[in-house]
Coordinates of C-alpha atoms in Angstrom, one line a residue:
M248 CA 89.3 169.3 -268.7
P249 CA 91.2 168.2 -265.6
T250 CA 91.7 164.5 -264.9
L251 CA 89.9 163.0 -261.9
P252 CA 91.8 160.7 -259.5
V253 CA 91.5 157.0 -260.4
A254 CA 91.0 154.4 -257.8
P255 CA 93.6 151.7 -257.8
V256 CA 92.8 148.5 -259.7
A257 CA 93.6 146.2 -256.7
L258 CA 91.1 146.8 -253.9
D259 CA 91.9 146.5 -250.2
P260 CA 90.5 143.3 -248.7
D261 CA 88.3 145.4 -246.5
D262 CA 87.0 147.5 -249.4
P263 CA 83.2 146.9 -249.8
Y264 CA 83.7 146.7 -253.5
A265 CA 86.0 143.7 -252.9
R266 CA 83.1 142.0 -250.9
A267 CA 80.5 141.9 -253.7
A268 CA 78.6 139.0 -252.1
Q269 CA 77.7 141.2 -249.1
T270 CA 77.7 144.7 -250.8
F271 CA 75.7 143.6 -253.9
P272 CA 74.0 140.4 -252.7
S273 CA 71.7 138.2 -254.8
L274 CA 68.7 137.0 -252.8
N275 CA 67.7 133.3 -253.1
P276 CA 64.5 132.6 -255.0
E277 CA 62.4 132.2 -251.9
M278 CA 63.6 135.5 -250.4
A279 CA 63.1 137.3 -253.7
A280 CA 59.5 136.0 -253.8
R281 CA 58.9 137.3 -250.2
V282 CA 60.2 140.8 -251.2
A283 CA 58.1 140.9 -254.4
R284 CA 55.0 140.4 -252.3
F285 CA 55.6 143.9 -250.7
G286 CA 55.7 145.6 -254.1
S287 CA 54.2 145.8 -257.6
D288 CA 55.6 144.1 -260.8
E289 CA 56.6 146.7 -263.4
A290 CA 58.1 146.5 -266.9
V291 CA 60.9 149.0 -267.5
P292 CA 62.1 149.8 -271.0
A293 CA 65.9 150.0 -271.7
G294 CA 67.3 153.4 -270.7
A295 CA 64.4 154.4 -268.4
L296 CA 65.4 156.1 -265.1
L297 CA 64.1 154.4 -262.0
F298 CA 65.4 157.3 -259.8
E299 CA 67.9 160.2 -260.1
R300 CA 70.5 161.7 -257.8
G301 CA 69.0 164.5 -255.8
Q302 CA 65.5 163.0 -255.5
R303 CA 64.0 162.3 -252.1
G304 CA 61.9 159.4 -250.9
V305 CA 62.8 157.1 -253.8
D306 CA 61.4 153.5 -253.9
F307 CA 63.2 150.2 -253.4
F308 CA 63.6 148.0 -256.4
L309 CA 64.2 144.3 -256.7
I310 CA 65.3 143.2 -260.2
L311 CA 63.2 140.3 -261.4
S312 CA 64.8 140.1 -264.9
G313 CA 67.1 142.2 -267.0
A314 CA 69.7 144.6 -265.6
V315 CA 69.7 148.0 -263.8
E316 CA 72.8 150.3 -263.8
I317 CA 73.6 152.4 -260.7
F318 CA 75.6 155.4 -261.7
E319 CA 76.8 158.9 -260.6
T320 CA 77.8 162.0 -262.6
D321 CA 81.2 163.4 -261.6
V322 CA 82.2 167.0 -261.3
C323 CA 83.1 167.1 -265.0
G324 CA 79.7 165.8 -266.1
K325 CA 80.8 162.3 -266.9
P326 CA 78.5 159.4 -265.9
N327 CA 80.4 156.7 -264.0
V328 CA 78.7 153.3 -263.5
I329 CA 79.1 152.1 -259.9
T330 CA 77.5 148.6 -260.4
V331 CA 75.0 146.7 -262.4
H332 CA 72.2 144.9 -260.6
T333 CA 70.9 141.7 -262.2
E334 CA 68.2 139.2 -261.3
R335 CA 67.3 139.0 -257.6
E336 CA 69.6 141.9 -256.7
F337 CA 68.2 145.2 -255.2
T338 CA 68.8 148.9 -255.4
G339 CA 69.4 151.4 -252.6
E340 CA 71.7 152.5 -249.8
M341 CA 71.4 154.2 -246.4
D342 CA 69.3 157.1 -247.7
L343 CA 66.4 154.8 -248.1
F344 CA 66.0 155.0 -244.3
N345 CA 65.6 158.8 -244.3
D346 CA 64.3 161.6 -246.5
R347 CA 67.6 163.0 -247.7
Q348 CA 68.5 163.4 -251.3
V349 CA 69.9 160.2 -252.8
L350 CA 73.5 160.0 -254.0
A351 CA 73.2 158.0 -257.2
S352 CA 70.9 157.4 -260.1
A353 CA 69.5 154.1 -261.6
R354 CA 68.4 153.3 -265.1
A355 CA 67.5 150.1 -267.0
K356 CA 70.5 148.9 -268.9
E357 CA 68.2 146.7 -271.0
E358 CA 64.5 145.9 -271.0
S359 CA 63.8 144.7 -267.5
R360 CA 61.2 143.7 -264.9
V361 CA 61.3 145.0 -261.4
A362 CA 59.3 144.8 -258.2
R363 CA 58.8 148.3 -257.0
V364 CA 58.4 148.6 -253.2
K365 CA 57.1 151.9 -252.0
R366 CA 58.9 153.6 -249.1
A367 CA 56.3 152.8 -246.4
D368 CA 56.1 149.1 -247.6
F369 CA 59.9 149.0 -247.6
R370 CA 60.0 149.8 -243.9
R371 CA 57.4 147.1 -243.3
L372 CA 59.6 144.7 -245.3
V373 CA 62.7 145.4 -243.2
T374 CA 61.0 145.0 -239.9
S375 CA 58.7 142.0 -240.7
E376 CA 61.3 140.0 -242.6
P377 CA 64.3 140.2 -240.3
D378 CA 66.5 137.8 -242.3
I379 CA 66.0 139.8 -245.4
G380 CA 66.3 143.0 -243.4
E381 CA 69.7 142.0 -242.1
I382 CA 71.0 141.4 -245.7
I383 CA 69.6 144.7 -246.8
M384 CA 71.0 146.7 -243.9
R385 CA 74.5 145.2 -244.2
A386 CA 74.5 145.9 -248.0
F387 CA 73.3 149.5 -247.5
I388 CA 76.0 150.2 -244.9
L389 CA 78.7 148.7 -247.2
R390 CA 77.5 150.6 -250.2
R391 CA 77.7 153.9 -248.3
V392 CA 81.3 153.0 -247.3
G393 CA 82.1 152.2 -250.9
L394 CA 80.7 155.5 -252.1
I395 CA 82.8 157.4 -249.4
R396 CA 85.9 155.6 -250.7
H397 CA 85.3 155.8 -254.4
S398 CA 82.8 158.5 -255.3
H399 CA 84.0 161.4 -257.6
A400 CA 80.6 163.2 -257.6
I401 CA 81.7 166.0 -255.3
A402 CA 85.1 167.7 -255.0
L403 CA 86.4 169.9 -252.2
V404 CA 89.1 172.2 -253.6
G405 CA 91.1 174.2 -251.2
P406 CA 94.3 174.5 -249.1
G407 CA 94.6 171.4 -247.0
H408 CA 95.5 173.4 -243.9
G409 CA 92.9 176.1 -244.4
A410 CA 90.4 176.6 -241.6
D411 CA 87.4 176.5 -243.9
T412 CA 88.7 173.6 -245.9
L413 CA 89.0 171.7 -242.6
R414 CA 85.6 172.8 -241.4
I415 CA 83.8 171.7 -244.6
R416 CA 85.8 168.5 -244.9
G417 CA 85.1 167.6 -241.2
F418 CA 81.4 168.3 -241.6
M419 CA 81.1 166.1 -244.7
T420 CA 83.3 163.3 -243.2
R421 CA 81.4 163.2 -239.9
N422 CA 78.1 163.1 -241.7
G423 CA 79.3 160.2 -243.9
Y424 CA 78.9 162.2 -247.1
P425 CA 81.0 161.0 -250.1
H426 CA 83.5 163.5 -251.5
W427 CA 87.2 163.8 -252.5
V428 CA 89.6 166.5 -251.6
L429 CA 91.9 168.4 -254.0
N430 CA 94.6 170.0 -251.8
T431 CA 95.8 173.1 -253.6
E432 CA 98.8 173.3 -251.4
A433 CA 100.2 169.9 -252.6
D434 CA 98.3 168.4 -255.5
P435 CA 99.8 169.2 -258.9
A436 CA 96.4 168.7 -260.5
A437 CA 95.0 171.7 -258.6
A438 CA 96.1 174.3 -261.2
G439 CA 94.2 172.5 -263.9
F440 CA 91.0 172.5 -261.8
L441 CA 91.3 176.1 -260.9
E442 CA 91.7 177.1 -264.5
C443 CA 89.0 174.8 -265.7
F444 CA 86.4 176.2 -263.3
H445 CA 87.7 179.8 -263.5
L446 CA 88.6 179.9 -259.8
S447 CA 91.1 182.1 -258.0
Q448 CA 92.9 181.3 -254.8
D449 CA 90.9 183.9 -252.9
Q450 CA 87.7 182.1 -253.7
L451 CA 88.8 178.9 -252.0
P452 CA 87.7 176.5 -250.6
V453 CA 85.1 175.6 -253.2
L454 CA 82.8 172.6 -253.5
I455 CA 82.3 171.4 -257.1
L456 CA 79.0 169.5 -257.4
P457 CA 78.0 167.1 -260.2
G458 CA 78.0 168.9 -263.6
G459 CA 80.3 171.6 -262.3
V460 CA 78.0 173.5 -260.0
L461 CA 80.1 175.6 -257.5
L462 CA 79.6 176.3 -253.8
K463 CA 82.1 178.9 -252.7
N464 CA 83.1 178.5 -249.0
P465 CA 79.5 177.7 -247.9
S466 CA 78.5 177.7 -244.2
N467 CA 77.6 174.4 -242.6
A468 CA 73.9 175.2 -242.9
A469 CA 74.2 176.2 -246.5
L470 CA 76.3 173.1 -247.2
A471 CA 73.7 170.8 -245.6
E472 CA 70.9 172.5 -247.6
A473 CA 72.8 172.1 -250.9
L474 CA 73.7 168.5 -250.3
G475 CA 70.2 167.6 -249.4
L476 CA 71.0 166.6 -245.8
V477 CA 68.3 168.9 -244.4
E478 CA 65.0 167.2 -244.1
T479 CA 61.6 169.0 -244.0
L480 CA 60.0 168.8 -240.6
D481 CA 56.2 169.1 -240.2
E482 CA 55.5 171.8 -237.6
Q483 CA 51.9 170.4 -237.2
L484 CA 53.1 167.0 -236.1
T485 CA 53.7 166.4 -232.4
Y486 CA 56.4 163.9 -231.7
D487 CA 56.2 161.6 -228.7
I488 CA 59.9 162.3 -228.0
A489 CA 62.3 164.9 -229.2
V490 CA 66.0 164.1 -228.5
V491 CA 68.3 167.2 -228.6
G492 CA 71.8 166.0 -229.5
A493 CA 73.0 162.9 -231.4
G494 CA 75.9 161.8 -229.3
P495 CA 76.0 158.3 -227.8
A496 CA 73.4 159.2 -225.2
G497 CA 71.0 160.8 -227.7
L498 CA 71.4 158.0 -230.3
A499 CA 70.8 155.3 -227.7
A500 CA 67.6 157.0 -226.6
A501 CA 66.5 157.3 -230.2
V502 CA 67.2 153.6 -230.9
Y503 CA 65.2 152.4 -227.9
A504 CA 62.4 155.0 -228.2
A505 CA 61.8 154.3 -231.9
S506 CA 62.1 150.5 -231.5
E507 CA 59.4 150.7 -228.9
G508 CA 57.0 152.5 -231.2
L509 CA 57.4 156.1 -230.1
T510 CA 57.5 158.7 -232.8
T511 CA 61.0 160.0 -232.4
L512 CA 62.9 163.0 -233.6
V513 CA 66.6 163.7 -233.1
L514 CA 67.9 167.2 -233.6
E515 CA 71.7 167.6 -234.1
S516 CA 73.5 170.8 -235.0
I517 CA 76.6 169.3 -236.7
A518 CA 76.9 165.5 -237.0
P519 CA 76.1 162.3 -235.2
G520 CA 78.5 161.3 -232.5
G521 CA 79.1 164.3 -230.3
Q522 CA 82.5 164.5 -228.7
A523 CA 82.8 160.7 -228.9
G524 CA 82.4 161.0 -232.7
T525 CA 85.7 162.8 -232.9
S526 CA 87.6 160.1 -231.0
S527 CA 90.1 158.1 -233.1
K528 CA 89.5 154.9 -231.3
I529 CA 87.5 153.8 -228.2
E530 CA 89.0 150.6 -226.9
N531 CA 87.2 150.1 -223.6
Y532 CA 83.6 150.1 -225.0
L533 CA 81.9 146.7 -224.3
G534 CA 81.8 144.3 -227.2
F535 CA 84.6 145.8 -229.3
P536 CA 87.8 144.1 -228.1
T537 CA 89.9 145.7 -230.9
G538 CA 88.3 149.1 -230.4
I539 CA 86.1 151.2 -232.7
S540 CA 86.4 154.8 -233.8
G541 CA 83.8 157.2 -232.5
Q542 CA 82.6 158.0 -236.0
A543 CA 82.1 154.3 -236.8
L544 CA 80.2 153.8 -233.5
A545 CA 78.0 156.8 -234.2
G546 CA 77.4 155.7 -237.8
R547 CA 76.2 152.3 -236.7
A548 CA 73.9 153.8 -234.0
Q549 CA 72.5 156.3 -236.5
S550 CA 71.7 153.4 -238.9
Q551 CA 70.0 151.5 -236.1
A552 CA 67.8 154.5 -235.1
Q553 CA 66.8 155.1 -238.7
K554 CA 66.0 151.4 -239.2
F555 CA 63.4 151.6 -236.5
G556 CA 61.9 154.8 -237.9
A557 CA 63.6 157.6 -235.9
R558 CA 63.9 160.9 -237.8
L559 CA 67.3 162.5 -237.6
A560 CA 67.5 166.1 -238.5
I561 CA 71.1 167.0 -239.1
A562 CA 72.4 170.6 -239.2
R563 CA 69.4 171.7 -237.1
S564 CA 70.4 173.7 -234.1
V565 CA 68.0 174.0 -231.2
T566 CA 68.2 177.7 -230.1
G567 CA 65.4 177.7 -227.5
I568 CA 62.5 175.9 -225.9
D569 CA 59.1 177.0 -224.8
C570 CA 58.4 174.9 -221.7
S571 CA 55.5 177.1 -220.5
S572 CA 52.9 174.9 -222.1
H573 CA 52.5 171.3 -223.2
P574 CA 53.4 169.9 -225.7
Y575 CA 56.8 171.6 -225.5
R576 CA 58.0 173.7 -228.5
L577 CA 61.6 173.6 -229.6
Q578 CA 62.8 176.6 -231.5
L579 CA 65.2 175.7 -234.4
D580 CA 67.5 177.9 -236.5
G581 CA 65.5 180.6 -238.1
V582 CA 61.8 180.6 -237.3
Q583 CA 60.8 176.9 -237.4
Q584 CA 59.5 175.1 -234.4
V585 CA 58.8 171.5 -233.6
K586 CA 56.4 170.1 -231.0
A587 CA 57.0 167.2 -228.7
R588 CA 55.2 165.6 -225.8
S589 CA 58.5 164.8 -224.1
V590 CA 62.0 166.1 -224.5
V591 CA 65.3 164.3 -223.8
I592 CA 68.3 166.7 -223.4
A593 CA 71.4 165.0 -224.7
S594 CA 73.2 168.1 -226.0
G595 CA 76.4 167.1 -224.4
A596 CA 79.4 169.3 -223.7
R597 CA 82.2 170.9 -225.6
Y598 CA 85.9 171.1 -224.8
R599 CA 87.0 174.3 -223.0
K600 CA 89.4 176.7 -224.7
L601 CA 92.7 177.8 -223.4
D602 CA 92.9 181.4 -222.0
L603 CA 95.7 182.7 -224.2
P604 CA 96.3 185.8 -226.4
D605 CA 95.5 185.2 -230.1
Y606 CA 93.8 181.8 -229.3
E607 CA 90.8 182.5 -231.5
K608 CA 93.2 183.5 -234.3
Y609 CA 94.6 180.0 -234.5
E610 CA 91.3 178.1 -234.2
G611 CA 91.1 176.2 -237.4
H612 CA 94.6 177.3 -238.3
G613 CA 96.4 174.8 -236.1
I614 CA 94.2 174.4 -233.0
H615 CA 92.1 171.2 -233.1
Y616 CA 89.4 169.7 -230.9
A617 CA 89.5 166.2 -232.5
A618 CA 92.2 163.8 -233.6
T619 CA 90.9 161.7 -236.5
A620 CA 92.5 160.4 -239.6
M621 CA 91.8 163.8 -241.3
E622 CA 93.9 165.7 -238.6
A623 CA 96.6 163.0 -238.6
Q624 CA 97.1 163.5 -242.4
L625 CA 97.7 167.2 -241.8
C626 CA 100.6 166.7 -239.4
G627 CA 102.3 163.6 -240.6
G628 CA 106.0 163.6 -239.7
E629 CA 105.7 166.7 -237.6
E630 CA 105.8 167.4 -233.8
V631 CA 102.4 168.0 -232.3
A632 CA 101.1 168.9 -228.8
V633 CA 98.1 167.5 -227.0
V634 CA 96.7 169.4 -224.0
G635 CA 94.7 167.4 -221.5
A636 CA 94.9 164.4 -219.2
G637 CA 91.6 162.5 -219.8
N638 CA 90.9 159.5 -222.0
S639 CA 90.2 161.7 -225.0
A640 CA 93.6 163.3 -224.8
G641 CA 95.2 159.9 -224.2
Q642 CA 93.5 158.3 -227.2
A643 CA 94.5 161.3 -229.3
A644 CA 98.1 161.1 -228.3
V645 CA 98.3 157.3 -229.0
F646 CA 96.6 157.7 -232.3
L647 CA 98.7 160.6 -233.5
S648 CA 101.9 159.0 -232.5
R649 CA 101.5 156.5 -235.4
A650 CA 101.6 159.3 -237.9
V651 CA 103.7 162.2 -236.4
R652 CA 107.3 162.5 -235.4
H653 CA 106.6 163.2 -231.8
V654 CA 103.6 164.0 -229.5
H655 CA 104.1 166.3 -226.5
M656 CA 101.4 165.9 -223.8
I657 CA 100.9 169.1 -221.8
V658 CA 99.4 168.1 -218.4
R659 CA 98.6 170.6 -215.6
A660 CA 98.5 167.8 -213.0
G661 CA 101.4 165.7 -211.7
G662 CA 100.6 162.8 -214.0
L663 CA 97.9 160.9 -215.8
A664 CA 96.9 158.0 -213.5
A665 CA 94.2 159.9 -211.6
T666 CA 92.3 160.9 -214.7
M667 CA 93.1 158.4 -217.5
S668 CA 92.3 154.7 -218.0
D669 CA 95.3 152.5 -217.0
Y670 CA 95.6 150.9 -220.5
L671 CA 96.2 154.3 -222.0
V672 CA 98.6 155.4 -219.3
Q673 CA 100.7 152.3 -219.9
R674 CA 100.6 152.7 -223.7
I675 CA 101.7 156.3 -223.4
A676 CA 104.5 155.4 -221.0
S677 CA 105.9 152.8 -223.3
S678 CA 105.8 154.9 -226.5
P679 CA 109.1 156.5 -227.5
R680 CA 107.1 159.0 -229.6
I681 CA 105.1 160.5 -226.7
S682 CA 106.5 162.7 -223.9
V683 CA 104.4 163.7 -220.9
H684 CA 105.1 167.2 -219.6
A685 CA 103.5 167.2 -216.1
N686 CA 102.8 170.3 -214.0
S687 CA 102.8 172.3 -217.2
E688 CA 100.6 174.6 -219.1
V689 CA 100.7 176.2 -222.6
T690 CA 101.7 179.8 -222.2
E691 CA 102.3 181.1 -225.7
L692 CA 101.2 180.6 -229.3
G693 CA 102.9 182.1 -232.3
G694 CA 103.1 182.1 -236.1
E695 CA 101.7 183.8 -239.2
P696 CA 99.2 183.3 -240.7
A697 CA 98.8 179.9 -239.0
L698 CA 100.2 178.3 -235.8
K699 CA 103.9 177.7 -236.0
E700 CA 105.2 177.7 -232.4
V701 CA 103.9 176.5 -229.0
A702 CA 105.5 177.3 -225.7
W703 CA 104.7 175.7 -222.3
T704 CA 105.9 176.5 -218.8
N705 CA 106.5 174.1 -215.9
R706 CA 104.4 175.6 -213.1
R707 CA 106.8 174.3 -210.4
S708 CA 110.2 175.1 -211.9
G709 CA 109.2 178.0 -214.2
E710 CA 111.1 176.3 -217.0
R711 CA 109.9 177.4 -220.4
T712 CA 109.9 175.1 -223.5
L713 CA 109.4 176.4 -227.0
K714 CA 108.8 174.0 -229.9
P715 CA 108.1 174.4 -233.6
I716 CA 104.6 173.0 -233.4
G717 CA 101.9 173.8 -236.0
N718 CA 99.1 171.6 -234.6
L719 CA 97.8 171.8 -231.1
F720 CA 95.1 169.4 -229.9
V721 CA 93.1 170.9 -227.0
M722 CA 91.1 168.4 -224.9
I723 CA 90.5 170.0 -221.5
G724 CA 87.4 169.7 -219.4
A725 CA 84.0 170.5 -220.7
E726 CA 81.4 173.2 -220.8
P727 CA 77.7 172.0 -221.2
N728 CA 75.7 172.9 -224.2
T729 CA 72.7 174.3 -222.3
E730 CA 72.5 178.0 -223.4
W731 CA 69.4 177.1 -225.4
L732 CA 67.5 176.2 -222.2
A733 CA 67.2 179.8 -221.1
G734 CA 65.8 179.4 -217.6
C735 CA 63.4 176.6 -218.5
L736 CA 64.8 174.3 -215.7
A737 CA 67.3 174.1 -212.9
L738 CA 71.1 174.0 -213.7
D739 CA 74.0 173.6 -211.4
P740 CA 76.6 176.4 -210.9
K741 CA 78.6 175.1 -213.9
G742 CA 75.6 175.0 -216.2
F743 CA 75.0 171.3 -216.2
V744 CA 71.3 170.1 -215.9
R745 CA 70.2 169.0 -212.5
T746 CA 68.3 165.7 -212.4
G747 CA 66.7 163.4 -209.9
R748 CA 65.4 166.0 -207.5
D749 CA 62.9 168.8 -207.6
E750 CA 63.5 172.4 -206.6
S751 CA 62.8 171.6 -202.9
G752 CA 65.3 168.6 -202.9
E753 CA 62.6 165.9 -203.0
A754 CA 63.5 162.8 -205.1
L755 CA 61.8 162.6 -208.5
D756 CA 60.4 159.5 -210.2
S757 CA 63.5 159.1 -212.4
P758 CA 67.2 159.9 -211.9
F759 CA 67.1 161.5 -215.3
A760 CA 64.0 163.7 -214.6
T761 CA 64.6 167.5 -214.5
T762 CA 62.7 170.1 -212.6
K763 CA 60.3 170.4 -215.5
Q764 CA 57.9 167.4 -215.9
G765 CA 58.4 165.5 -219.1
I766 CA 61.9 166.8 -219.8
F767 CA 64.8 164.5 -219.1
A768 CA 68.6 164.9 -219.3
I769 CA 71.2 162.2 -220.1
G770 CA 74.9 161.9 -220.9
D771 CA 77.5 164.6 -220.5
V772 CA 75.1 167.5 -220.2
R773 CA 73.6 166.0 -217.0
A774 CA 75.1 167.1 -213.6
G775 CA 77.0 164.3 -212.0
S776 CA 77.1 162.0 -215.0
V777 CA 80.2 159.8 -215.4
K778 CA 81.3 161.2 -218.8
R779 CA 81.9 157.8 -220.4
V780 CA 80.5 156.5 -223.7
A781 CA 79.2 153.4 -222.1
S782 CA 77.4 155.2 -219.3
S783 CA 75.9 157.7 -221.8
V784 CA 74.6 154.8 -223.9
G785 CA 73.2 153.2 -220.8
E786 CA 71.4 156.4 -219.7
G787 CA 70.0 156.8 -223.2
A788 CA 68.6 153.3 -223.0
V789 CA 67.2 153.6 -219.5
V790 CA 65.6 157.0 -219.9
V791 CA 63.1 155.7 -222.4
A792 CA 61.4 153.8 -219.6
S793 CA 60.9 157.1 -217.8
V794 CA 59.5 158.7 -221.0
H795 CA 57.0 155.8 -221.2
Q796 CA 56.0 156.4 -217.7
F797 CA 55.4 160.1 -218.3
L798 CA 53.5 159.5 -221.6
N799 CA 51.4 156.7 -219.9
P800 CA 51.6 154.3 -222.9
V801 CA 50.5 150.7 -223.1
P802 CA 52.5 148.5 -220.8
Q803 CA 56.0 147.7 -222.1
I804 CA 57.1 144.2 -223.2
A805 CA 60.2 143.1 -221.4

């Protein structure tokens, strides 16, 4: 049997497991008494399971006496104890705020007494006891981070540079799902794993689930289903608001709508965060003077939305909308539909592709649309190229320059100042590891089977430059994700959603209103939007007032 990687004994200071007082807090007696009032007192014999990995909708438990072990089963079938909760400590992590499969199991280590708090009562507890809710929320977030760092329950085995390995790894990382990666290109333990699980190279990548269950190169949809990320949606229920897209705009709308009592559903095809979720660091977002990664920002916003009761349906693509009658019907992958009295379009935009021969051949084999820690690991010590002159391209270049030998920025314009924030322009200009090639465009890609060479040409001088580059980061312009609207409402010539005026040009009640009453558009998908994270968040917050006005609810409290 192969040997699993072992976490180092000395924990980093920022590791949640080194912050036990916050990650596994003990409530004071008065708080514990308040929590107990929301539940029922139960005696649990030694060895009894309170819940098991893979179950949905599990309850919250406060330990009154005795001890409860939290454990996971690794890919080899071995149970590993994560922590032991004792008197006045509590179970759970972020999946208590949704209906996904839980990631760990709990059993009584000895004869114990617990206060069992049912799921609905747990939500009441968090909202009606804010001081306790704050402790629980912080602990749940830290516990998820701890699982991401240390869990051995699921292994992704495959070539580190393989397109499908990167796809699966990216999907799981962006959805905050704990896993560890065995790179068959570099890890000496790989041969043992392949032999143990009777795998050949042509079957990779493979996900190995607890107990040795194999998923051979699953699609994102199949992966989400197998991991329990897909939640069952009730087709008979009519939501007050359906938000299409979980980028900054969509998540902000979800937070404000749910916190104001609207039944809220967010539909997202891949993972929370949108384009912003792939940003290595956002440094000009208000309130984060040292910056924050797009994924971290999205994770916090997702937690907020779920705390207030919003439903987030991940890996659920909206493929169409029936706006001929009310309530509106949103068509999801397959045959399922959901109904909503109002719809907020926050489906965002995607980076455009370069018009080059063999471009599609290298997508996933050297061409990237995000620059996160995962991509930085792939090209450490190498030369890379970044195409684009906006903030996303600038953030990528600065971030990558810390790990790679050199970053070449390929810019069609004469410089960066007109399209990029000044702090990034100055940082790029002062970095010896970044070169800006103005008035240039990528003209050739080469290599087998993956990208090995990139050539660019100066549009003024005609000078051609060829470099041995195996990783190209493309961040140019944007195309709106509006194909699913299929003539439901007015779009501009580039496909962005028109807002604020009706078909005749008359002003509408809201700057986010579309030409179809009760459907609104916010963020990057909206024609004329600023294309900044902060403005998208602002639009998501403000649009909820327009939704209230359309739904004619009770008056809002300021």
